[in-house]
Coordinates of C-alpha atoms and ligand atoms in Angstrom, one line a residue:
M27 CA -111.9 -91.0 -79.2
N28 CA -113.3 -94.5 -79.0
L29 CA -115.5 -95.5 -81.9
T30 CA -115.5 -99.3 -81.2
D31 CA -118.7 -100.9 -82.5
R32 CA -119.6 -97.9 -84.6
V33 CA -120.3 -98.2 -88.3
A34 CA -119.3 -95.3 -90.6
I35 CA -119.9 -94.5 -94.3
V36 CA -117.4 -92.0 -95.7
T37 CA -118.2 -90.8 -99.2
G38 CA -115.4 -90.0 -101.7
S39 CA -112.8 -91.7 -99.5
G40 CA -110.6 -93.3 -102.1
R41 CA -108.1 -90.5 -101.7
G42 CA -107.5 -87.0 -100.2
I43 CA -109.4 -85.8 -97.1
G44 CA -111.9 -88.7 -97.3
K45 CA -109.2 -91.3 -97.2
A46 CA -107.7 -89.7 -94.1
I47 CA -111.1 -89.6 -92.5
A48 CA -111.8 -93.3 -93.2
L49 CA -108.4 -94.3 -91.8
K50 CA -108.8 -92.1 -88.7
L51 CA -112.3 -93.4 -87.9
A52 CA -111.0 -97.0 -88.3
E53 CA -108.0 -96.3 -86.0
A54 CA -110.6 -95.1 -83.4
G55 CA -112.3 -98.5 -83.8
A56 CA -115.1 -98.0 -86.3
S57 CA -116.0 -100.3 -89.2
V58 CA -115.8 -98.2 -92.3
V59 CA -117.6 -98.3 -95.6
V60 CA -115.3 -96.6 -98.1
N61 CA -117.0 -95.1 -101.1
D62 CA -115.6 -93.7 -104.4
I63 CA -116.5 -93.7 -108.0
D64 CA -113.4 -95.6 -109.1
K65 CA -111.4 -98.5 -107.7
M66 CA -109.2 -96.5 -105.3
A67 CA -111.8 -97.2 -102.6
E68 CA -110.9 -100.9 -102.5
E69 CA -107.2 -100.0 -101.8
V70 CA -108.3 -97.9 -98.8
A71 CA -110.6 -100.7 -97.5
R72 CA -107.7 -103.1 -97.9
E73 CA -105.5 -100.8 -95.9
I74 CA -108.1 -100.7 -93.1
R75 CA -108.5 -104.5 -93.0
A76 CA -104.7 -104.7 -92.7
M77 CA -105.1 -102.6 -89.5
G78 CA -107.3 -105.4 -88.2
K79 CA -110.5 -103.4 -88.6
Q80 CA -113.5 -104.1 -90.7
S81 CA -114.0 -102.3 -94.0
Q82 CA -115.7 -102.7 -97.3
S83 CA -115.6 -100.6 -100.4
V84 CA -118.6 -99.6 -102.5
M85 CA -118.3 -98.0 -105.9
A86 CA -121.2 -95.5 -106.1
D87 CA -121.9 -92.1 -107.6
V88 CA -123.3 -90.2 -104.6
S89 CA -125.2 -87.8 -106.8
S90 CA -127.4 -90.7 -108.0
A91 CA -130.3 -91.8 -105.8
P92 CA -130.1 -95.5 -106.9
D93 CA -126.3 -95.6 -106.2
V94 CA -126.8 -94.1 -102.8
A95 CA -129.6 -96.6 -102.0
S96 CA -127.2 -99.5 -102.8
L97 CA -124.3 -97.8 -100.8
V98 CA -126.5 -97.6 -97.7
E99 CA -128.0 -101.1 -98.3
T100 CA -124.5 -102.7 -98.5
A101 CA -123.5 -101.0 -95.2
T102 CA -126.7 -102.1 -93.5
T103 CA -126.5 -105.7 -94.8
N104 CA -122.8 -106.1 -93.9
Y105 CA -122.7 -104.4 -90.5
G106 CA -126.4 -104.2 -89.4
R107 CA -126.4 -100.5 -88.7
I108 CA -125.1 -97.1 -89.7
D109 CA -123.9 -94.7 -86.9
I110 CA -121.8 -92.2 -88.7
L111 CA -122.2 -90.6 -92.2
V112 CA -119.4 -88.4 -93.5
N113 CA -120.5 -86.5 -96.6
N114 CA -117.1 -85.8 -98.0
A115 CA -117.3 -86.4 -101.8
G116 CA -116.9 -83.2 -103.7
I117 CA -115.5 -81.7 -106.9
N118 CA -114.8 -78.2 -108.3
R119 CA -115.3 -76.8 -111.8
D120 CA -113.9 -73.3 -111.4
Q121 CA -114.9 -70.6 -113.8
L122 CA -115.7 -66.9 -113.7
L123 CA -119.5 -66.6 -113.5
V124 CA -119.8 -64.8 -116.9
R125 CA -118.2 -67.9 -118.5
M126 CA -119.7 -70.6 -116.4
S127 CA -121.7 -73.2 -118.3
D128 CA -124.9 -74.8 -117.2
E129 CA -123.0 -78.1 -117.0
E130 CA -120.3 -76.7 -114.7
W131 CA -123.0 -75.3 -112.4
D132 CA -125.2 -78.5 -112.4
K133 CA -122.3 -80.9 -111.9
V134 CA -120.9 -79.1 -108.8
I135 CA -124.4 -78.6 -107.3
N136 CA -125.2 -82.3 -107.9
I137 CA -122.0 -83.9 -106.6
D138 CA -121.3 -81.4 -103.8
L139 CA -124.8 -80.6 -102.5
K140 CA -127.5 -82.9 -103.8
S141 CA -125.3 -85.9 -102.7
V142 CA -125.5 -84.6 -99.1
F143 CA -129.3 -84.5 -99.3
L144 CA -129.5 -88.0 -100.8
C145 CA -127.0 -89.7 -98.4
T146 CA -128.4 -88.0 -95.3
R147 CA -132.0 -88.8 -96.2
A148 CA -131.0 -92.4 -96.8
V149 CA -129.4 -92.9 -93.3
L150 CA -131.6 -90.7 -91.2
R151 CA -134.5 -93.1 -90.6
P152 CA -132.4 -95.9 -89.2
M153 CA -130.4 -93.4 -87.1
I154 CA -133.6 -92.0 -85.6
K155 CA -134.8 -95.5 -84.9
Q156 CA -131.6 -96.4 -83.1
R157 CA -131.6 -93.0 -81.3
W158 CA -128.0 -92.4 -82.2
G159 CA -126.3 -90.9 -85.2
R160 CA -123.7 -88.5 -86.4
I161 CA -124.0 -86.7 -89.8
I162 CA -120.8 -84.7 -90.6
S163 CA -120.6 -82.9 -93.9
I164 CA -117.5 -81.4 -95.4
S165 CA -118.3 -77.8 -96.5
S166 CA -115.5 -75.2 -97.1
V167 CA -114.5 -71.7 -96.0
V168 CA -115.4 -70.8 -99.5
G169 CA -119.0 -71.4 -98.5
L170 CA -118.6 -68.9 -95.7
I171 CA -116.7 -66.1 -97.4
G172 CA -117.1 -66.8 -101.2
N173 CA -114.3 -66.9 -103.7
A174 CA -114.0 -65.4 -107.2
G175 CA -114.2 -68.2 -109.8
Q176 CA -116.0 -70.5 -107.5
A177 CA -119.7 -69.3 -107.5
N178 CA -120.9 -72.9 -108.1
Y179 CA -118.7 -74.4 -105.5
A180 CA -119.4 -71.7 -102.9
A181 CA -123.2 -72.0 -103.5
A182 CA -123.0 -75.8 -102.9
K183 CA -120.8 -75.4 -99.8
A184 CA -123.0 -72.7 -98.3
G185 CA -126.0 -74.9 -99.1
I186 CA -124.5 -77.7 -97.0
I187 CA -124.4 -75.3 -94.0
G188 CA -128.1 -74.3 -94.3
F189 CA -129.0 -78.0 -94.9
T190 CA -127.0 -79.1 -91.8
R191 CA -128.6 -76.5 -89.5
S192 CA -132.1 -77.6 -90.6
V193 CA -131.4 -81.3 -90.2
A194 CA -129.9 -80.6 -86.8
R195 CA -133.1 -79.0 -85.7
E196 CA -135.2 -81.8 -87.1
V197 CA -133.4 -84.7 -85.3
A198 CA -131.7 -83.2 -82.3
S199 CA -134.3 -84.7 -79.9
R200 CA -133.6 -88.2 -81.4
G201 CA -129.9 -88.4 -80.4
V202 CA -128.8 -87.6 -83.9
T203 CA -126.4 -84.7 -84.5
A204 CA -125.6 -82.9 -87.8
N205 CA -122.6 -80.7 -88.1
A206 CA -120.4 -79.3 -90.9
I207 CA -116.7 -78.8 -91.2
A208 CA -115.3 -75.9 -93.2
P209 CA -111.7 -76.7 -94.2
G210 CA -109.5 -73.9 -95.5
F211 CA -106.8 -74.9 -98.0
I212 CA -105.8 -78.5 -97.5
D213 CA -103.0 -80.2 -99.3
T214 CA -104.7 -82.7 -101.6
E215 CA -105.0 -83.2 -105.4
M216 CA -107.7 -80.5 -105.4
T217 CA -105.2 -77.9 -104.3
Q218 CA -102.1 -79.5 -105.9
K219 CA -103.7 -78.5 -109.3
L220 CA -103.0 -74.8 -108.4
P221 CA -99.9 -73.1 -109.9
E222 CA -97.0 -72.9 -107.3
S223 CA -97.2 -69.1 -107.3
Q224 CA -100.9 -69.3 -106.3
R225 CA -100.1 -71.9 -103.6
Q226 CA -97.4 -69.6 -102.1
E227 CA -99.9 -66.6 -102.2
L228 CA -102.5 -68.7 -100.3
I229 CA -100.0 -69.8 -97.7
S230 CA -99.0 -66.2 -97.1
R231 CA -102.7 -65.6 -96.0
I232 CA -102.7 -68.5 -93.5
P233 CA -101.7 -67.4 -90.0
S234 CA -100.5 -71.0 -89.3
G235 CA -98.1 -70.6 -92.2
R236 CA -98.9 -73.8 -94.0
L237 CA -101.7 -75.6 -95.9
G238 CA -103.8 -77.9 -93.8
S239 CA -103.3 -81.7 -94.0
P240 CA -106.1 -84.2 -94.6
E241 CA -105.4 -85.5 -91.1
D242 CA -106.2 -82.0 -89.6
V243 CA -109.7 -82.3 -91.1
A244 CA -109.9 -86.0 -90.1
S245 CA -109.2 -85.2 -86.4
A246 CA -112.1 -82.8 -86.4
V247 CA -114.4 -85.4 -88.0
C248 CA -113.4 -88.0 -85.4
F249 CA -114.2 -85.6 -82.6
L250 CA -117.7 -84.7 -84.0
A251 CA -118.4 -88.4 -84.5
S252 CA -117.6 -89.3 -80.9
E253 CA -119.8 -89.9 -77.9
E254 CA -118.2 -86.8 -76.3
A255 CA -119.6 -84.5 -79.0
G256 CA -123.2 -85.5 -78.4
Y257 CA -124.4 -82.1 -77.3
I258 CA -122.9 -80.3 -80.3
T259 CA -125.2 -79.9 -83.3
G260 CA -126.0 -77.5 -86.1
Q261 CA -122.4 -76.2 -86.0
V262 CA -119.8 -75.3 -88.5
L263 CA -116.3 -76.1 -87.4
T264 CA -113.7 -74.2 -89.4
V265 CA -110.3 -76.0 -89.8
D266 CA -108.3 -73.4 -91.7
G267 CA -105.1 -72.5 -89.7
G268 CA -106.8 -69.2 -88.6
M269 CA -107.3 -68.0 -92.2
T270 CA -110.8 -66.7 -91.8
Ligands
NAP310 P1 -110.1 -84.9 -103.9 O1 -108.7 -85.2 -103.5 O2 -110.4 -84.4 -105.2 O3 -111.0 -86.2 -103.6 C1 -112.4 -86.2 -103.8 C2 -113.0 -87.6 -103.6 O4 -114.4 -87.5 -103.9 C3 -112.3 -88.5 -104.6 O5 -112.1 -89.8 -104.0 C4 -113.4 -88.7 -105.7 O6 -113.4 -89.9 -106.4 C5 -114.6 -88.6 -104.9 N1 -115.8 -88.3 -105.7 C6 -115.9 -87.3 -106.6 N2 -117.1 -87.4 -107.2 C7 -117.8 -88.4 -106.6 C8 -119.1 -89.0 -106.8 N3 -119.9 -88.4 -107.6 N4 -119.4 -90.0 -106.0 C9 -118.5 -90.5 -105.1 N5 -117.3 -90.1 -104.9 C10 -116.9 -89.0 -105.7 O7 -110.7 -83.8 -102.9 P2 -110.3 -83.4 -101.4 O8 -109.4 -82.3 -101.5 O9 -110.0 -84.6 -100.6 O10 -111.8 -82.9 -100.9 C11 -112.7 -83.7 -100.1 C12 -113.8 -82.8 -99.7 O11 -113.3 -81.6 -99.0 C13 -114.6 -82.1 -100.9 O12 -115.9 -82.1 -100.5 C14 -114.0 -80.8 -101.0 O13 -114.9 -79.9 -101.6 C15 -113.7 -80.4 -99.5 N6 -112.7 -79.4 -99.3 C16 -111.5 -79.5 -99.8 C17 -110.5 -78.5 -99.6 C18 -109.1 -78.6 -100.0 O14 -108.4 -77.6 -99.9 N7 -108.6 -79.7 -100.6 C19 -110.9 -77.4 -98.9 C20 -112.2 -77.3 -98.4 C21 -113.1 -78.3 -98.7 P3 -112.4 -90.1 -107.7 O15 -111.1 -90.5 -107.1 O16 -113.1 -91.2 -108.4 O17 -112.4 -88.8 -108.5

């Protein structure tokens, strides 16, 4: 995939899947704005600059509208345009529903779903104007099939799918596509928190016989961000080793 001259924002890209996406987009030639809520984003931006590509880090909480406005403004001021938005930032606060607090519900909905609305709304006008754009949001297989203990997370991730399909219909005629990726179990800090017995049980349910890597997800993002994927919109691409 050739993304030369494209400008991308990747939310939550200081580590994990987001970091792999930022590096893969840069490898393909894009200038990348790396976002996080702590200072890890700057390390990733430095790594990209060391590859000879342009990158800048922006600390911002993507569930906050003023933070999102400054994230998008920094990208536009520095690079003059935004071509690719990857809505990747996400958290989980797992709890059985009978014990789930309002705070656990609100936090996951705000960071995993409201952020997708805020970031997409903020980039859509300039993308429509330039008649080219790629919105790629990281959902989850949990948003498709549900998971005990993750009602908040599953609701947010299923919400991303409905949101994506609606935005796709709104802007398809303007050269802007909106797609979601539904990863299965990917080897990051999010899944490394699981007890080893639970990890082994998960692996036994994956036909490919292994957890996915952040790069497996990044490759799918890179494809959906490319020129070649211009006729694909409103889709959910599952990257789960055949699990679902
Ligand atoms: P991760 O390792 O926990 O990384 C999440 C990233 O998001 C971190 O860089 C984190 O920043 C950032 N972030 C959290 N809250 C944020 C906020 N309010 N504003 C900006 N950035 C924020 O997670 P991951 O496993 O790479 O997951 C990435 C995405 O894939 C998430 O949306 C997740 O739901 C989804 N996903 C993951 C899996 C999996 O198996 N790992 C499966 C399906 C879907 P800090 O470093 O500051 O915390």
